[in-house]
Coordinates of C-alpha atoms in Angstrom, one line a residue:
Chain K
X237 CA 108.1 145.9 75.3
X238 CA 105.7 144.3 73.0
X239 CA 104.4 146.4 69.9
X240 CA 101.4 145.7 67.8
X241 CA 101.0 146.8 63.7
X242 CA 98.3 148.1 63.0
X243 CA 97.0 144.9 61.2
X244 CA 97.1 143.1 64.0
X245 CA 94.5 144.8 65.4
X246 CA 91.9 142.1 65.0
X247 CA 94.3 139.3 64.5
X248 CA 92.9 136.0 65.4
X249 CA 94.7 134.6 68.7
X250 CA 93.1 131.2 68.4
X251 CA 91.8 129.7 65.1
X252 CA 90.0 126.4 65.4
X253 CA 89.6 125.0 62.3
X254 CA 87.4 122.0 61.4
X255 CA 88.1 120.2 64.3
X256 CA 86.8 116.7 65.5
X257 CA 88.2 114.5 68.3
X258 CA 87.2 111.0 69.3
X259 CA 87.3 109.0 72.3
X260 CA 87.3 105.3 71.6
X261 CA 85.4 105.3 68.8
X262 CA 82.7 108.2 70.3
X263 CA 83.1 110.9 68.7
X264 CA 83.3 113.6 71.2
X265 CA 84.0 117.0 69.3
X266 CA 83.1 117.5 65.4
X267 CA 83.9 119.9 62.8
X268 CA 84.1 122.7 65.5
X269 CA 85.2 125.6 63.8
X270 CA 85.6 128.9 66.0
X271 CA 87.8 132.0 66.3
X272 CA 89.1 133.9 69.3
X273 CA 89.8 137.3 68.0
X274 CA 92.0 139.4 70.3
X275 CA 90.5 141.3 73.6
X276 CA 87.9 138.8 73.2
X277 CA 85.9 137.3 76.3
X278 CA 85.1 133.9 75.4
X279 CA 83.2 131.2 77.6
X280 CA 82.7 127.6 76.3
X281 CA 79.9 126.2 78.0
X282 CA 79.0 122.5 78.3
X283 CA 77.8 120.0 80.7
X284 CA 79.8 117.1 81.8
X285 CA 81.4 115.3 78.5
X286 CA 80.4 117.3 76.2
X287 CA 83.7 118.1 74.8
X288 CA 84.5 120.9 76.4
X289 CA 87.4 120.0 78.1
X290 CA 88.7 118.4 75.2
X291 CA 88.4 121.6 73.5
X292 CA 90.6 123.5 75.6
X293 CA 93.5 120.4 76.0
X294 CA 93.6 120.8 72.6
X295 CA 93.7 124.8 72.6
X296 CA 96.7 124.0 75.0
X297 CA 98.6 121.3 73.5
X298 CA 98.1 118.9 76.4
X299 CA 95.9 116.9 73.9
X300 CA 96.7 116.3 70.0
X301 CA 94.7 117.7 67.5
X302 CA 93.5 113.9 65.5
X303 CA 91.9 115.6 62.5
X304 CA 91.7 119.8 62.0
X305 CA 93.7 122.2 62.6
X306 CA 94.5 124.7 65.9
X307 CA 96.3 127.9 65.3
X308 CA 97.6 130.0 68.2
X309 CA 98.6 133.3 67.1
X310 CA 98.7 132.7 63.6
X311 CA 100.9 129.5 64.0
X312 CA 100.1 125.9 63.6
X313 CA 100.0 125.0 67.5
X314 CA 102.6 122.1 66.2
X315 CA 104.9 124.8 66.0
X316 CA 104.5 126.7 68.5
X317 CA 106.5 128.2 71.1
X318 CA 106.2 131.6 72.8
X319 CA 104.0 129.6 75.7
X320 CA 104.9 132.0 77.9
X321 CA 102.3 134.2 75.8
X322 CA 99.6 132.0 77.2
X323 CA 98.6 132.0 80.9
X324 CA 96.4 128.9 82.4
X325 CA 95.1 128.7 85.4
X326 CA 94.0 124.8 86.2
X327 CA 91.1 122.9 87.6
X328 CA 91.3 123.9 91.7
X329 CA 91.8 120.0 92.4
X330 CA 94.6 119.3 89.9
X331 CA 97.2 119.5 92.7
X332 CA 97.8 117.5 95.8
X333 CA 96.7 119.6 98.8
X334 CA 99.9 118.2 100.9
X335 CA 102.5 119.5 98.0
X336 CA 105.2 121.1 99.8
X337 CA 105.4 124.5 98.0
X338 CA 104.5 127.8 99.2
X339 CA 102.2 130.3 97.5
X340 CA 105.9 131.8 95.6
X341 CA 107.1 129.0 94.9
X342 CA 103.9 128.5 92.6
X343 CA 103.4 132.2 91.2
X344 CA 107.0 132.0 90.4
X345 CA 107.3 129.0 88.7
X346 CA 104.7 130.4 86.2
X347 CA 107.6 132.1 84.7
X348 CA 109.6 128.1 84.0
X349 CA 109.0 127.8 80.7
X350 CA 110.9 126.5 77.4
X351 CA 112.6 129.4 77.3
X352 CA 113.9 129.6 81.2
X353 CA 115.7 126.2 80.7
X354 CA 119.3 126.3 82.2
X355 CA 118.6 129.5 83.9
X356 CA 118.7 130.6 87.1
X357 CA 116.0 132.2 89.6
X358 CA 116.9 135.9 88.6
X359 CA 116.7 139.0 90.8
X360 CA 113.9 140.2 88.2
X361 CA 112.0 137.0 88.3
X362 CA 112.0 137.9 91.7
X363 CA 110.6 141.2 91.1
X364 CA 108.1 140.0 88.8
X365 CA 107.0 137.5 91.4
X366 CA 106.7 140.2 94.1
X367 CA 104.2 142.3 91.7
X368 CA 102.4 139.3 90.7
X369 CA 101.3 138.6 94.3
X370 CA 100.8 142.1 95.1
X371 CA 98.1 143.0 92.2
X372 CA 96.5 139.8 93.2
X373 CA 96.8 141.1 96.7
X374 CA 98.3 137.7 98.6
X375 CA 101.6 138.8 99.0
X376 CA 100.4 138.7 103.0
X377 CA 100.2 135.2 102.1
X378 CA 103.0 134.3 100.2
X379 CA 105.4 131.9 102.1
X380 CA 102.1 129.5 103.3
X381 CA 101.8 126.2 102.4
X382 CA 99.4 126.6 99.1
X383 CA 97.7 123.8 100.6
X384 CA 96.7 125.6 103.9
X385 CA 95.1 128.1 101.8
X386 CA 91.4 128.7 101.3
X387 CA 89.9 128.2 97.8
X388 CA 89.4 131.5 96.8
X389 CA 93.2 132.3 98.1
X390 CA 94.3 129.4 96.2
X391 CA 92.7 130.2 92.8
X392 CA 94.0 133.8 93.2
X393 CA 97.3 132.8 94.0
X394 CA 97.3 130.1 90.2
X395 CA 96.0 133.1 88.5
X396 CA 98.8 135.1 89.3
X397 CA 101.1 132.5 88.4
X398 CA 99.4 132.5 85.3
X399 CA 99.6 136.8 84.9
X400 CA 103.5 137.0 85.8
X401 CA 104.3 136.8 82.3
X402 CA 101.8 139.0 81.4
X403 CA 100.3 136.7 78.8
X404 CA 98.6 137.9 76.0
X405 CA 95.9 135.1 76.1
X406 CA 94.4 133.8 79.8
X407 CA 93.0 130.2 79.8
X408 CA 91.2 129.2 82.8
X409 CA 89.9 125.5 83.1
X410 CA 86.9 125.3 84.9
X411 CA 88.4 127.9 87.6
X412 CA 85.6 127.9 90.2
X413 CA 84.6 124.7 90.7
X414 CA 84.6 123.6 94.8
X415 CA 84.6 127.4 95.5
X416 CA 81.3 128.9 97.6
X417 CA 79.4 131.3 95.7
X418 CA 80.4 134.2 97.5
X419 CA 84.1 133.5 96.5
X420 CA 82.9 132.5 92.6
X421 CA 81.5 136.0 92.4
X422 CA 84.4 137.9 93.3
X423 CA 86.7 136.2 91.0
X424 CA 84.5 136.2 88.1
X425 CA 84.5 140.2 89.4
X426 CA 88.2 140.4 89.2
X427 CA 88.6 138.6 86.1
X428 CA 86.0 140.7 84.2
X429 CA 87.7 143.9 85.6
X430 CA 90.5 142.7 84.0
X431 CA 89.2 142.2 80.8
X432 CA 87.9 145.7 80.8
X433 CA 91.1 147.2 81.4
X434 CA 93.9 145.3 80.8
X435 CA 95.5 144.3 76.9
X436 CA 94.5 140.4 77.1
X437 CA 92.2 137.2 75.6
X438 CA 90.2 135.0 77.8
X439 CA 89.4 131.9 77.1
X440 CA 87.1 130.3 79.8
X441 CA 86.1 126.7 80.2
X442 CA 82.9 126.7 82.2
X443 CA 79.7 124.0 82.9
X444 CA 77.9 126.2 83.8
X445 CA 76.7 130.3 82.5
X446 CA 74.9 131.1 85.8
X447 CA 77.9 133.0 87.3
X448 CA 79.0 135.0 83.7
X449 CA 75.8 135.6 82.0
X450 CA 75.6 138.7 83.2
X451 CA 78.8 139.5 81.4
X452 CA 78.1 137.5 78.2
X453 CA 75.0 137.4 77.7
X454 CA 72.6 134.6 77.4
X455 CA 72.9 133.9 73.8
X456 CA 75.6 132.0 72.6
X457 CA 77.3 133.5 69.5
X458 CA 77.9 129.7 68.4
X459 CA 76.4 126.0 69.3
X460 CA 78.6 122.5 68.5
X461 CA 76.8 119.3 69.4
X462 CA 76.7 120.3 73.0
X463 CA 79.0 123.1 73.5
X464 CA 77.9 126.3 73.4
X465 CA 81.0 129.1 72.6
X466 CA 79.6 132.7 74.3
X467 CA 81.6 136.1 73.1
X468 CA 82.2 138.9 74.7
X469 CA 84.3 141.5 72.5
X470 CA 86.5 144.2 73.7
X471 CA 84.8 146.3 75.2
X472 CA 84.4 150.6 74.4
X473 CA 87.2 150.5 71.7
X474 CA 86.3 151.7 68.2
X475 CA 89.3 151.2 66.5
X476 CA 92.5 149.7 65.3
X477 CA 93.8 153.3 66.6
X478 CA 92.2 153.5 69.2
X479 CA 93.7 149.9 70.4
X480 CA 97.1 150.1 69.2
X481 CA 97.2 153.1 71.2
X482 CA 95.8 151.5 74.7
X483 CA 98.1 148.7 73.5
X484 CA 101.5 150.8 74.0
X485 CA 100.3 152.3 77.0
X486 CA 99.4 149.4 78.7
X487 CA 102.7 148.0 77.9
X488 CA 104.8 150.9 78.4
Chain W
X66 CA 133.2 98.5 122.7
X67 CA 134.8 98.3 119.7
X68 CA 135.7 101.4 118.3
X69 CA 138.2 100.9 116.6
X70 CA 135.9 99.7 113.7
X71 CA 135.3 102.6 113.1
X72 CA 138.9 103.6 111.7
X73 CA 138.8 100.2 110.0
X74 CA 139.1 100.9 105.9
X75 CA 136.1 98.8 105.5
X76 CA 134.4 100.7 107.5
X77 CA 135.5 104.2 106.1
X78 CA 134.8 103.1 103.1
X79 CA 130.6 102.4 104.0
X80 CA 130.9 105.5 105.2
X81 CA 131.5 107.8 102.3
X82 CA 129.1 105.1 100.2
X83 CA 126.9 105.7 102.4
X84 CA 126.6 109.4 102.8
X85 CA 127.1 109.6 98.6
X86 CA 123.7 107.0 99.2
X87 CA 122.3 109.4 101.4
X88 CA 122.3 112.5 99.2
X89 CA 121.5 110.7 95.9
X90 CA 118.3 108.7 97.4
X91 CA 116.3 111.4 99.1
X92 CA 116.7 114.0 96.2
X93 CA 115.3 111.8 93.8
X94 CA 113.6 110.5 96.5
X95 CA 111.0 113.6 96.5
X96 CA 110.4 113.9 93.2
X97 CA 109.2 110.2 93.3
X98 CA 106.9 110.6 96.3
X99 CA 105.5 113.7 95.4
X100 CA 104.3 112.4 92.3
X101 CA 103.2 109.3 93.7
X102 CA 105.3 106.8 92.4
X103 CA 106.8 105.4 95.9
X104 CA 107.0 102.4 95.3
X105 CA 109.0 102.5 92.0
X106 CA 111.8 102.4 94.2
X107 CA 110.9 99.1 95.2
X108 CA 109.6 97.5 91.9
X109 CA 113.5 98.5 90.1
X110 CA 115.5 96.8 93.2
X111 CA 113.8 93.8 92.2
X112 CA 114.2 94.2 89.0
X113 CA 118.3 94.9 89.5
X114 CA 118.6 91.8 91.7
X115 CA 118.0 90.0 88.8
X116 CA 120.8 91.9 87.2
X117 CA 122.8 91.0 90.0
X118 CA 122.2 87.4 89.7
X119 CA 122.6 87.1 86.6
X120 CA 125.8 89.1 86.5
X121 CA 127.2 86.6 89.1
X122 CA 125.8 83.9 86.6
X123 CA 127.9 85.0 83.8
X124 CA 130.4 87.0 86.2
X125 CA 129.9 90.5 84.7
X126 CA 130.5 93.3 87.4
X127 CA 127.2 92.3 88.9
X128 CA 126.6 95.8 90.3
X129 CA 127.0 97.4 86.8
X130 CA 125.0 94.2 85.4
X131 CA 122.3 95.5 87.9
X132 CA 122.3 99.2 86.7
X133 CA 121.7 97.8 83.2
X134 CA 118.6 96.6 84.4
X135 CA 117.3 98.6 86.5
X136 CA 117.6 101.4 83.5
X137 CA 115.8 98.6 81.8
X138 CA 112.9 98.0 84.2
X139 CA 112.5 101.8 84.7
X140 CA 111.5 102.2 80.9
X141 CA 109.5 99.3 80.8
X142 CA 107.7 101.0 83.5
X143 CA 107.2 104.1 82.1
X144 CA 105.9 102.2 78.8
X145 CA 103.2 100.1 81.1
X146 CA 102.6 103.4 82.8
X147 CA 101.2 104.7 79.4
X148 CA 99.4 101.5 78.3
X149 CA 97.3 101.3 81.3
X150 CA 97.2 105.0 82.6
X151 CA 94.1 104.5 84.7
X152 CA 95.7 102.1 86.4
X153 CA 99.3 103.4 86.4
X154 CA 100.1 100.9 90.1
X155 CA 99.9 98.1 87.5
X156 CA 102.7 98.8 85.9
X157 CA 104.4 98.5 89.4
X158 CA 103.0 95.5 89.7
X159 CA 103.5 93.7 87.0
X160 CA 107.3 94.7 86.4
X161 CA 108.0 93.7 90.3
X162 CA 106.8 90.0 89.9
X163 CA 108.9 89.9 86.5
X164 CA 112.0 91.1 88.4
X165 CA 111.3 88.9 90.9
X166 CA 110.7 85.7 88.9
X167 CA 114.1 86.4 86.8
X168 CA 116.0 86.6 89.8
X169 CA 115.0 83.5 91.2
X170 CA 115.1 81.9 88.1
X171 CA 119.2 82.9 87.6
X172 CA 119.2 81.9 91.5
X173 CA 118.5 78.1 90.3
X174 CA 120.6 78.1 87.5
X175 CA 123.6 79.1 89.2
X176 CA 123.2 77.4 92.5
X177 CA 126.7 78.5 94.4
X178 CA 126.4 82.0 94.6
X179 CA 123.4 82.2 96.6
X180 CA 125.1 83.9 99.3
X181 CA 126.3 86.6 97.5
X182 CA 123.5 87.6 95.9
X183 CA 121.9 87.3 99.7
X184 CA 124.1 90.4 100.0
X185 CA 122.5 92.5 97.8
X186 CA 118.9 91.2 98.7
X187 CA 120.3 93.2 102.5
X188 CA 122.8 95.1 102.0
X189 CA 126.2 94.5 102.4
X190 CA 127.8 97.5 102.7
X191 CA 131.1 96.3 104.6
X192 CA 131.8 94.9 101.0
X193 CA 132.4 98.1 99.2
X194 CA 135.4 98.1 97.0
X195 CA 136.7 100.9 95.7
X196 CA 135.2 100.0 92.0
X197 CA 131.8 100.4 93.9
X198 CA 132.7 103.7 95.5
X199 CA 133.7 104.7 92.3
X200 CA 129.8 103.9 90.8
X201 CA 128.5 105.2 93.8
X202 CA 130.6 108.6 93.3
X203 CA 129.9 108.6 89.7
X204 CA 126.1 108.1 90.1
X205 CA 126.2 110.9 93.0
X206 CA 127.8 113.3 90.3
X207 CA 125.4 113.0 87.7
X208 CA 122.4 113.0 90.2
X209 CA 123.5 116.1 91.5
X210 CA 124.4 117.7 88.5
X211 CA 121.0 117.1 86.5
X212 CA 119.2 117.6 89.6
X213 CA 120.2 121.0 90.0
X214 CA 120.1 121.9 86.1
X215 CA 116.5 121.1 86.1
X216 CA 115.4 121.8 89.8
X217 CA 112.8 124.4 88.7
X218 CA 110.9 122.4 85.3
X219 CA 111.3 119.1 88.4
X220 CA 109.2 121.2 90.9
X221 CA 106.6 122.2 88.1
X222 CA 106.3 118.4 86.6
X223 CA 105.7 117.0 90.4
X224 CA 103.4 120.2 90.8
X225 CA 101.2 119.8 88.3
X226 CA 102.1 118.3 85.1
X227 CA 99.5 120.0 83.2
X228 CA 100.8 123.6 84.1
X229 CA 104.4 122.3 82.7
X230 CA 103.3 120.7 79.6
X231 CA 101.5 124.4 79.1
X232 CA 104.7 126.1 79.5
X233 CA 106.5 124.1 76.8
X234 CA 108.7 122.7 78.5
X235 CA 109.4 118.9 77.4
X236 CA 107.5 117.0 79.8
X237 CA 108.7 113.9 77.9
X238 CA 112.1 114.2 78.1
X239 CA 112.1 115.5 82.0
X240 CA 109.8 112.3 83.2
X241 CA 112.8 110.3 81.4
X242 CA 115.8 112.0 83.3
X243 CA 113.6 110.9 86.7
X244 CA 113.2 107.5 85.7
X245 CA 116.8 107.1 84.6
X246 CA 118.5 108.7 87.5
X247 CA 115.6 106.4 89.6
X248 CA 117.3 103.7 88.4
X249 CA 120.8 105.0 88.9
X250 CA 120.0 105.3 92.7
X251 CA 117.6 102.5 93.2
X252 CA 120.8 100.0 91.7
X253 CA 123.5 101.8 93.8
X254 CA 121.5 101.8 96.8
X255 CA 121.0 98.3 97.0
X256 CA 124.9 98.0 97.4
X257 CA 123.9 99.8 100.6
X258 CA 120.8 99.0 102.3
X259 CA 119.7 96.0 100.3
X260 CA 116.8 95.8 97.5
X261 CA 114.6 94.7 99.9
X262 CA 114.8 98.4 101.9
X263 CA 115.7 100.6 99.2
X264 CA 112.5 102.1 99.2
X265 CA 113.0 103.0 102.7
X266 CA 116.0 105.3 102.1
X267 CA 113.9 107.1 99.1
X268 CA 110.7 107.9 100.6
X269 CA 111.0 107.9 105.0
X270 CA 113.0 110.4 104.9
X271 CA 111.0 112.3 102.6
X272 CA 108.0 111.7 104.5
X273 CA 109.5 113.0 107.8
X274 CA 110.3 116.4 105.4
X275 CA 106.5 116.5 104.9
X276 CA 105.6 116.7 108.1
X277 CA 107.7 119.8 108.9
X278 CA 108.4 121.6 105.4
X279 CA 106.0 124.2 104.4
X280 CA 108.2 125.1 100.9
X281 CA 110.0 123.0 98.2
X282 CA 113.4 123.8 99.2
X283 CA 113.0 123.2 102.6
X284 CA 111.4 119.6 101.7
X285 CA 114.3 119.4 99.7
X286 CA 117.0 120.0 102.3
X287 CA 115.3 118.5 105.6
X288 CA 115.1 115.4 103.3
X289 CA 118.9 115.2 102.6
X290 CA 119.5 116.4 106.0
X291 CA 117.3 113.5 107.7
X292 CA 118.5 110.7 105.3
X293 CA 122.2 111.8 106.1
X294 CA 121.6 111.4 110.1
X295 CA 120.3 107.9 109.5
X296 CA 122.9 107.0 107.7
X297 CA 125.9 108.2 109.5
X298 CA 124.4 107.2 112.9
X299 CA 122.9 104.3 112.0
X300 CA 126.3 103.0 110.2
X301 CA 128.5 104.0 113.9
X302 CA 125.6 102.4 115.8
X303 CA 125.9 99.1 113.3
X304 CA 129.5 99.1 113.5
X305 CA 129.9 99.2 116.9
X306 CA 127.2 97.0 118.2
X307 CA 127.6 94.0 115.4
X308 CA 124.5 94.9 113.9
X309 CA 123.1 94.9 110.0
X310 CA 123.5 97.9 108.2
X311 CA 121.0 98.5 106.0
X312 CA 118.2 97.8 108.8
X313 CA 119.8 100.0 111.3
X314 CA 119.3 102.7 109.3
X315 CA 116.0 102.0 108.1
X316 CA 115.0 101.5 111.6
X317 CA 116.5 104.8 112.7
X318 CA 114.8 106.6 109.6
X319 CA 111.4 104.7 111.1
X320 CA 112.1 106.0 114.7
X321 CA 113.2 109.7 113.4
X322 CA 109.4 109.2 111.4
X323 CA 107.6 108.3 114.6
X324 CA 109.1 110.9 116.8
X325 CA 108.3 113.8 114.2
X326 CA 104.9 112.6 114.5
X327 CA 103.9 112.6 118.0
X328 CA 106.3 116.3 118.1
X329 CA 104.1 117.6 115.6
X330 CA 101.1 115.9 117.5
X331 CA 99.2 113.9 114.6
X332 CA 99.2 113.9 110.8
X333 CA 99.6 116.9 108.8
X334 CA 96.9 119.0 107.8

């Protein structure tokens, strides 16, 4: 059970602070300074190499922060460690096709983490694993190949390995790139719907707006060089009340 | 024919190296092919012949002199890996003609013991002592043990390395334990099959897995399960008939590969 104080209510979940980043000597990202505040939709925009990426490795802590500072829920991201707060779902062609693992296999191992070291596969994990797949409706699915898989199947099957922890914060790199349009549109449908109704932070690297710009808007809330960061903000609550309340339900 | 081989010590003894051998290689076997790193198998044989040599040179247990540097080469590989990560087969590379070069440079300088060190260039496993089962057993133990401590953070790092660096978990340290217990195998194996077809015991039989296994696990088993056939047939069929070891099996794993293949009617899809 996770419980929120009421000043927490629009606590910042990531604080980018002053941060540049250079790749041999070209300066890729600099002095961004940006905020995701809780329930937030976010969506960094860029075209190829302009940083955006390298934005989000960093969010992540698969890339080092060389001058600024990153703070993940209100830690130094040097020092932090409840990953299993954070959920990512990957770039569609970041795994090999032929990998021998079924579809969970993968939700499941969402839930290895550093804190699931020297532990074994529980009967809950289980469990958890079985709802995973069944609110992203594959559990039809769930001992193929992840490989045999079509694109859309595949990207729902990562993003419930990324919700079986029920994260607090959703990072998705690039999630629909090699899907058909058709396939696009209903995951940026499912993913918005969950935004709407469900206690969590999105963070989504994107090149391009066409398929979210109905849902944030056309105008950016904030330009860097060539990123563009849009915000969506939670949506019909009023208050800290009003949230803390939703909060304990949703998690009750 | 001559059975009674067999029953020999000798040959009892190839036998439990080589079924130790035939657990150890596949298991670390998968984790290397699925990550793409085949041929690091082949890269520290070469390197640990060099140990052997020079273990015979200045007659250190050459097997153990061999471990030494295998561990050795597997770090300096690893380091290379990093330097040049576009190009991460260079490392390979470069650390394979350096293992080779040593070698045949301790061949020169200690002309006499050229046919021993032959031995480990093939295989020799009719040579076993009990000292070497002893590695062999020790080396199975720890692969076994690690292996199944960290089964689950192994199947996320060969997954998708990204996803486990995002779950904390210490990338760093796991890509270390497969690169150390690489070398463990990769130095005992040798013993068995020979530098020169190590590879072969790490990745056919994993490659036969991939054309039947649909999950991890299964990979994982049908890989043992495959490498163990080879081994124990091939070792009665080499034994009976007078023929090398270390290619018998190899062959065998080759001929289990090919039949798979036209079974399953082509590649995988």
């Amino acid at each position: 059970m996770k419980s929120l104080t009421a000043q927490d209510c629009h606590q910042n979940i990531i604080e980018i602070d002053n941060v540049s980043f250079s790749y041999r000597n070209q300066k890729v990202l600099s002095d961004v300074n940006f905020a995701v505040k809780e329930r937030d939709f976010v969506g960094i925009i860029g075209s190829n190499g302009a940083g955006k990426s390298t934005l989000m490795k960093m969010i992540v802590g698969l890339l080092p922060t060389e001058k600024g500072n990153i703070n993940l829920f209100g830690q130094p991201i040097g020092k932090f460690k409840d990953w299993e707060r954070i959920g990512y779902v990957p770039q569609k062609n970041n795994f090999n096709p032929l990998f021998p693992a079924t579809v969970r296999e993968v939700v499941l191992s969402g839930m290895y983490n550093n804190k699931s070291l020297f532990r074994r596969v529980s009967r809950a994990m289980q469990q958890q694993c079985d709802d995973a797949l069944e609110v992203m409706r594959i559990q039809d699915i769930a001992n193929k190949r992840i490989g045999e898989l079509s694109g859309g199947q595949q990207q729902r099957a990562f993003l419930a390995r990324a919700l079986i922890n029920h994260p607090d914060l959703l990072v998705l790199d690039e999630p629909t790139v090699g899907i058909d349009a058709q396939t696009q549109a209903s995951f940026f449908e499912l993913i918005t719907h969950m935004h709407a109704h469900h206690h969590m932070t999105f963070l989504m690297v994107s090149h391009d707006l066409d398929m979210i710009e109905g849902y944030l808007g056309t105008t950016p809330k904030q330009k860097n060089g060539n990123i563009q960061f849009f915000v969506r903000h939670s949506h019909d609550l009023q208050n800290c009340d009003e949230r803390n309340l939703e909060h304990s339900l949703s998690y009750s | 024919m001559p059975l009674e081989i067999l029953f020999s010590d000798f040959f009892q003894r190839a036998l439990v190296g080589g079924i130790l051998i035939g657990l150890t290689a596949p298991l670390i076997g998968i984790f290397l092919v699925l990550r793409r790193l085949s041929m690091i198998g082949d890269t520290i044989a070469h390197v640990t012949i060099a140990g052997v040599a020079l273990g015979f040179l200045i007659e250190v247990y050459p097997l153990g002199a061999g471990l030494v540097f295998a561990v050795l080469a597997s770090f300096a590989i690893e380091k290379l890996r990093k330097a040049y990560k576009s190009y991460a087969e260079l490392s390979i590379a470069i650390i394979m003609s350096g293992g080779v070069a040593l070698a045949s440079l301790f061949f020169t300088l200690g002309m006499g013991y050229n046919t021993d060190v032959m031995s480990y260039l093939f295989g020799s496993i009719y040579t076993l002592d009990t000292t070497d089962l002893y590695v062999v057993g020790g080396v199975t133990v720890i692969v076994v043990l690690v292996i199944s401590l960290f089964f689950k953070e192994f199947f996320v790092l060969s997954f998708e390395e990204d996803a486990a660096s995002v779950s904390g978990l210490p990338v760093k340290l796991l890509n270390m334990l497969i690169t150390i217990l690489t070398a463990l195998v990769v130095s005992t194996a040798i013993k068995i099959v020979g530098a020169l077809l190590v590879s072969a015991l790490l990745t056919i039989p994993v490659a036969i897995s991939l054309l039947i296994a649909r999950s991890f696990k299964t990979s994982v088993i049908l890989s043992v399960v495959f490498a163990e056939t080879a081994v124990v047939i091939g070792l009665m069929v080499a034994g009976i008939w007078n023929l090398a070891p270390g290619a018998t099996i190899v062959l065998l794993l080759i001929a289990m590969l090919v039949i798979t293949m036209i079974g399953k009617k082509g590649l995988p899809n």
